[in-house]
Short mmCIF file of C-alpha atoms in Angstrom, two decimals:
data_model
loop_
_atom_site.label_atom_id
_atom_site.label_comp_id
_atom_site.label_asym_id
_atom_site.label_seq_id
_atom_site.Cartn_x
_atom_site.Cartn_y
_atom_site.Cartn_z
CA UNK M 254 -79.64 -27.46 49.40
CA UNK M 255 -76.56 -26.70 51.48
CA UNK M 256 -75.07 -23.48 50.18
CA UNK M 257 -71.46 -23.87 51.18
CA UNK M 258 -69.92 -24.30 47.74
CA UNK M 259 -67.26 -21.72 47.09
CA UNK M 260 -68.20 -19.54 44.13
CA UNK M 261 -65.10 -19.06 41.94
CA UNK M 262 -63.96 -15.48 41.50
CA UNK M 263 -64.07 -15.60 37.72
CA UNK M 264 -67.69 -16.84 37.57
CA UNK M 265 -68.89 -13.26 37.13
CA UNK M 266 -66.49 -12.91 34.20
CA UNK M 267 -67.78 -16.12 32.63
CA UNK M 268 -71.35 -14.89 33.01
CA UNK M 269 -70.42 -11.59 31.39
CA UNK M 270 -68.99 -13.53 28.45
CA UNK M 271 -72.37 -15.25 28.14
CA UNK M 272 -74.15 -11.89 28.26
CA UNK M 273 -71.82 -10.53 25.56
CA UNK M 274 -72.39 -13.56 23.33
CA UNK M 275 -76.17 -13.30 23.73
CA UNK M 276 -76.21 -9.60 22.79
CA UNK M 277 -73.93 -10.22 19.81
CA UNK M 278 -76.13 -13.09 18.64
CA UNK M 279 -79.21 -10.91 18.86
CA UNK M 280 -77.91 -7.58 17.55
CA UNK M 281 -75.01 -8.56 15.31
CA UNK M 282 -71.58 -6.98 15.03
CA UNK M 283 -73.09 -3.57 14.29
CA UNK M 284 -73.92 -3.42 18.01
CA UNK M 285 -70.23 -2.64 18.46
CA UNK M 286 -70.50 0.55 16.39
CA UNK M 287 -70.66 3.80 18.26
CA UNK M 288 -74.01 5.33 19.05
CA UNK M 289 -74.92 8.18 16.68
CA UNK M 290 -73.98 11.49 18.18
CA UNK M 291 -76.77 13.75 17.03
CA UNK M 292 -75.39 16.86 18.69
CA UNK M 293 -72.19 16.43 16.69
CA UNK M 294 -74.15 16.12 13.43
CA UNK M 295 -76.27 19.19 14.01
CA UNK M 296 -73.29 21.28 15.03
CA UNK M 297 -71.47 20.27 11.85
CA UNK M 298 -74.27 21.39 9.48
CA UNK M 299 -73.52 25.15 9.60
CA UNK M 300 -69.78 24.46 9.30
CA UNK M 301 -70.32 22.24 6.26
CA UNK M 302 -72.64 24.81 4.69
CA UNK M 303 -70.10 27.61 5.16
CA UNK M 304 -67.27 25.49 3.81
CA UNK M 305 -69.34 24.63 0.71
CA UNK M 306 -70.19 28.29 0.09
CA UNK M 307 -66.54 29.28 0.45
CA UNK M 308 -65.51 26.58 -2.02
CA UNK M 309 -68.03 27.79 -4.60
CA UNK M 310 -66.96 31.41 -4.24
CA UNK M 311 -63.24 30.71 -4.43
CA UNK M 312 -63.05 27.87 -6.94
CA UNK M 313 -65.86 29.03 -9.22
CA UNK M 314 -64.33 32.45 -9.82
CA UNK M 315 -62.33 32.65 -13.04
CA UNK M 316 -58.70 33.50 -12.36
CA UNK M 317 -56.63 35.65 -14.73
CA UNK M 318 -53.77 33.79 -16.45
CA UNK M 319 -50.19 35.12 -16.49
CA UNK M 320 -49.43 37.05 -19.79
CA UNK M 321 -47.28 34.29 -21.40
CA UNK M 322 -49.97 31.75 -20.57
CA UNK M 323 -52.62 34.00 -22.06
CA UNK M 324 -50.76 34.07 -25.41
CA UNK M 325 -50.27 30.29 -25.42
CA UNK M 326 -53.91 29.74 -24.55
CA UNK M 327 -55.01 32.01 -27.44
CA UNK M 328 -52.86 29.95 -29.85
CA UNK M 329 -54.36 26.74 -28.51
CA UNK M 330 -57.89 28.06 -28.92
CA UNK M 331 -57.24 29.01 -32.53
CA UNK M 332 -55.58 25.67 -33.33
CA UNK M 333 -58.42 23.82 -31.73
CA UNK M 334 -60.94 25.74 -33.83
CA UNK M 335 -59.17 24.54 -37.03
CA UNK M 336 -59.24 20.98 -35.66
CA UNK M 337 -62.94 21.05 -34.80
CA UNK M 338 -63.82 22.55 -38.22
CA UNK M 339 -61.90 19.76 -39.93
CA UNK M 340 -63.67 17.13 -37.88
CA UNK M 341 -67.04 18.71 -38.64
CA UNK M 342 -66.28 18.84 -42.39
CA UNK M 343 -65.11 15.23 -42.44
CA UNK M 344 -61.55 16.19 -43.39
CA UNK M 345 -58.69 13.86 -42.62
CA UNK M 346 -56.15 16.59 -42.01
CA UNK M 347 -55.97 20.18 -41.00
CA UNK M 348 -53.35 22.85 -40.82
CA UNK M 349 -52.85 25.77 -38.54
CA UNK M 350 -50.75 28.92 -38.84
CA UNK M 351 -48.43 27.48 -36.20
CA UNK M 352 -47.47 24.04 -37.43
CA UNK M 353 -47.30 21.87 -40.48
CA UNK M 354 -50.30 19.83 -41.53
CA UNK M 355 -51.61 17.56 -38.88
CA UNK M 356 -53.36 14.35 -39.78
CA UNK M 357 -56.45 13.31 -37.90
CA UNK M 358 -56.22 9.66 -36.81
CA UNK M 359 -58.93 7.33 -38.07
CA UNK M 360 -61.67 6.69 -35.59
CA UNK N 87 -87.74 -10.83 25.53
CA UNK N 88 -84.79 -8.53 24.92
CA UNK N 89 -81.22 -9.64 25.69
CA UNK N 90 -81.02 -6.97 28.38
CA UNK N 91 -84.14 -8.26 30.12
CA UNK N 92 -82.89 -11.82 29.92
CA UNK N 93 -79.56 -10.78 31.44
CA UNK N 94 -81.32 -8.86 34.18
CA UNK N 95 -83.77 -11.68 35.07
CA UNK N 96 -81.70 -14.79 34.61
CA UNK N 97 -77.99 -14.10 35.08
CA UNK N 98 -78.40 -13.37 38.81
CA UNK N 99 -79.31 -17.07 39.12
CA UNK N 100 -75.71 -17.85 38.16
CA UNK N 101 -74.36 -18.45 41.67
CA UNK N 102 -77.05 -20.95 42.65
CA UNK N 103 -76.86 -22.70 39.29
CA UNK N 104 -73.10 -22.98 39.75
CA UNK N 105 -73.61 -24.62 43.15
CA UNK N 106 -76.02 -27.13 41.61
CA UNK N 107 -73.64 -27.89 38.75
CA UNK N 108 -70.66 -28.26 41.07
CA UNK N 109 -72.56 -30.56 43.40
CA UNK N 110 -73.49 -32.83 40.48
CA UNK N 111 -70.31 -32.68 38.41
CA UNK N 112 -67.74 -32.33 41.17
CA UNK N 113 -65.43 -30.14 39.09
CA UNK N 114 -65.07 -26.34 39.09
CA UNK N 115 -64.06 -26.25 35.44
CA UNK N 116 -66.97 -28.46 34.34
CA UNK N 117 -69.40 -26.47 36.47
CA UNK N 118 -68.23 -23.18 34.89
CA UNK N 119 -68.65 -24.65 31.41
CA UNK N 120 -72.07 -25.98 32.36
CA UNK N 121 -73.15 -22.51 33.57
CA UNK N 122 -72.29 -20.97 30.21
CA UNK N 123 -73.98 -23.77 28.31
CA UNK N 124 -77.18 -23.59 30.30
CA UNK N 125 -77.57 -19.84 29.83
CA UNK N 126 -77.00 -20.19 26.10
CA UNK N 127 -79.61 -22.96 26.01
CA UNK N 128 -82.02 -20.76 27.91
CA UNK N 129 -81.51 -17.87 25.49
CA UNK N 130 -81.75 -20.18 22.47
CA UNK N 131 -85.17 -21.20 23.85
CA UNK N 132 -86.18 -17.57 24.06
CA UNK N 133 -89.56 -18.14 22.48
CA UNK N 134 -90.59 -19.87 25.68
CA UNK N 135 -88.95 -17.43 28.07
CA UNK N 136 -91.92 -15.10 28.29
CA UNK N 137 -94.16 -17.99 29.33
CA UNK N 138 -91.88 -19.17 32.15
CA UNK N 139 -93.58 -18.37 35.43
CA UNK N 140 -90.75 -19.48 37.68
CA UNK N 141 -87.37 -18.72 36.08
CA UNK N 142 -85.42 -20.23 38.98
CA UNK N 143 -87.17 -23.61 38.81
CA UNK N 144 -86.98 -23.74 35.04
CA UNK N 145 -83.27 -22.90 35.05
CA UNK N 146 -82.58 -25.53 37.74
CA UNK N 147 -84.34 -28.19 35.66
CA UNK N 148 -82.33 -27.23 32.60
CA UNK N 149 -79.09 -27.23 34.57
CA UNK N 150 -79.83 -30.53 36.24
CA UNK N 151 -80.62 -32.23 32.94
CA UNK N 152 -77.54 -30.75 31.30
CA UNK N 153 -75.38 -32.11 34.14
CA UNK N 154 -77.09 -35.51 33.92
CA UNK N 155 -76.26 -35.63 30.20
CA UNK N 156 -72.63 -34.89 30.98
CA UNK N 157 -72.50 -37.50 33.70
CA UNK N 158 -74.04 -40.09 31.39
CA UNK N 159 -71.50 -39.18 28.72
CA UNK N 160 -68.86 -40.00 31.34
CA UNK N 161 -70.53 -43.34 32.01
CA UNK N 162 -72.12 -42.33 35.34
CA UNK N 163 -75.76 -43.43 35.26
CA UNK N 164 -76.69 -42.81 38.89
CA UNK N 165 -78.73 -39.69 38.12
CA UNK N 166 -81.99 -39.80 36.20
CA UNK N 167 -83.22 -36.87 34.13
CA UNK N 168 -86.36 -35.12 35.33
CA UNK N 169 -89.09 -36.68 33.16
CA UNK N 170 -92.30 -34.71 32.63
CA UNK N 171 -93.02 -31.04 32.05
CA UNK N 172 -89.61 -30.31 30.59
CA UNK N 173 -89.10 -27.20 28.52
CA UNK N 174 -88.30 -28.22 24.96
CA UNK N 175 -84.66 -28.26 23.92
CA UNK N 176 -83.63 -25.33 21.73
CA UNK N 177 -83.13 -25.96 18.00
CA UNK N 178 -79.61 -27.41 17.65
CA UNK N 179 -78.52 -24.93 14.96
CA UNK N 180 -79.35 -22.00 17.24
CA UNK N 181 -77.56 -23.66 20.14
CA UNK N 182 -74.47 -24.24 17.96
CA UNK N 183 -74.52 -20.67 16.67
CA UNK N 184 -74.54 -19.31 20.21
CA UNK N 185 -71.72 -21.66 21.18
CA UNK N 186 -69.62 -20.41 18.23
CA UNK N 187 -70.18 -16.81 19.21
CA UNK N 188 -69.31 -17.54 22.85
CA UNK N 189 -66.19 -19.36 21.73
CA UNK N 190 -65.22 -16.35 19.58
CA UNK N 191 -65.71 -14.01 22.55
CA UNK N 192 -63.63 -16.24 24.83
CA UNK N 193 -60.80 -16.35 22.30
CA UNK N 194 -60.31 -12.57 22.53
CA UNK N 195 -57.71 -10.99 24.77
CA UNK N 196 -58.86 -9.88 28.25
CA UNK N 197 -58.55 -6.25 27.14
CA UNK N 198 -60.78 -6.84 24.12
CA UNK N 199 -63.32 -8.74 26.22
CA UNK N 200 -63.44 -5.83 28.63
CA UNK N 201 -64.10 -3.39 25.75
CA UNK N 202 -66.90 -5.69 24.52
CA UNK N 203 -68.42 -5.80 27.98
CA UNK N 204 -68.36 -2.01 28.30
CA UNK N 205 -69.91 -1.48 24.88
CA UNK N 206 -72.47 -4.30 24.81
CA UNK N 207 -73.39 -5.13 28.40
CA UNK N 208 -73.03 -1.67 29.92
CA UNK N 209 -74.08 0.07 26.69
CA UNK N 210 -71.43 2.79 26.99
CA UNK N 211 -70.71 5.06 23.99
CA UNK N 212 -67.14 5.36 22.69
CA UNK N 213 -66.45 8.69 24.35
CA UNK N 214 -67.32 7.28 27.78
CA UNK N 215 -65.28 4.12 27.16
CA UNK N 216 -62.38 6.36 26.08
CA UNK N 217 -62.73 8.38 29.27
CA UNK N 218 -62.77 5.29 31.50
CA UNK N 219 -59.94 3.45 29.76
CA UNK N 220 -57.74 6.47 29.01
CA UNK N 221 -57.58 5.56 25.31
CA UNK N 222 -58.31 7.99 22.49
CA UNK N 223 -61.55 7.55 20.56
CA UNK N 224 -59.52 6.90 17.42
CA UNK N 225 -57.63 4.07 19.14
CA UNK N 226 -60.98 2.68 20.31
CA UNK N 227 -62.40 2.70 16.79
CA UNK N 228 -59.36 0.80 15.57
CA UNK N 229 -59.66 -1.65 18.49
CA UNK N 230 -63.36 -2.33 17.81
CA UNK N 231 -62.68 -2.71 14.10
CA UNK N 232 -60.08 -5.39 14.91
CA UNK N 233 -62.41 -7.11 17.40
CA UNK N 234 -65.17 -7.27 14.77
CA UNK N 235 -62.75 -8.85 12.28
CA UNK N 236 -61.54 -11.40 14.83
CA UNK N 237 -65.10 -12.42 15.70
CA UNK N 238 -66.17 -12.55 12.04
CA UNK N 239 -63.34 -14.97 11.27
CA UNK N 240 -64.47 -17.35 14.01
CA UNK N 241 -68.19 -17.41 13.38
#
């Protein structure tokens, strides 16, 4: 066969489109996702571990309340104890030293 | 056969197949379309690819018959298809699927097609693509996310 036909410049591009389509057909769109970077993962493990430990140490530690908040919290605890006793005893109301009688809504 | 092996063994035949297609069809545009179609047909027949002893001859037969079909569709009946010993045609649903994917790829912008080529054909990871294109890896992730959505819509 006489080989004098001019090969168009964009033929290589068209063939690359074919190659792309074939790989997509075979591997699916997940082939476009980045390759896993194992070095990155292993380097992150100590950092994540340290960050977790720091979070546990800082967040888990009970913090002292300001004095006015301490007093309010003590009142709340006492009022809540009256409420939970009333619920336990099947009462439909309860009273506390701080307020008038409070009615418990029907369940 | 893996896609990479197919690309390595068969795509280099592209220039000669183009010459054959052009000589039969007489049109650059039709010859370029025929090249893409014949490679997709070859890949869709991948079950037979490992048994093909002479890839060049097999691809020429496929290309010739594809061009004959196109000529006959035009009303030109001078060429006869090669009769015996033909590789079987690929299942039509597989052929159509590949055509849809190719069409989706061709509908992308040149920049997106280049990113696809770097990721899929060259197998480059994002950090290398970022280095070569001058984009950030974050911009690349966004770009690939958009490309995936565009392709999904079309196929």
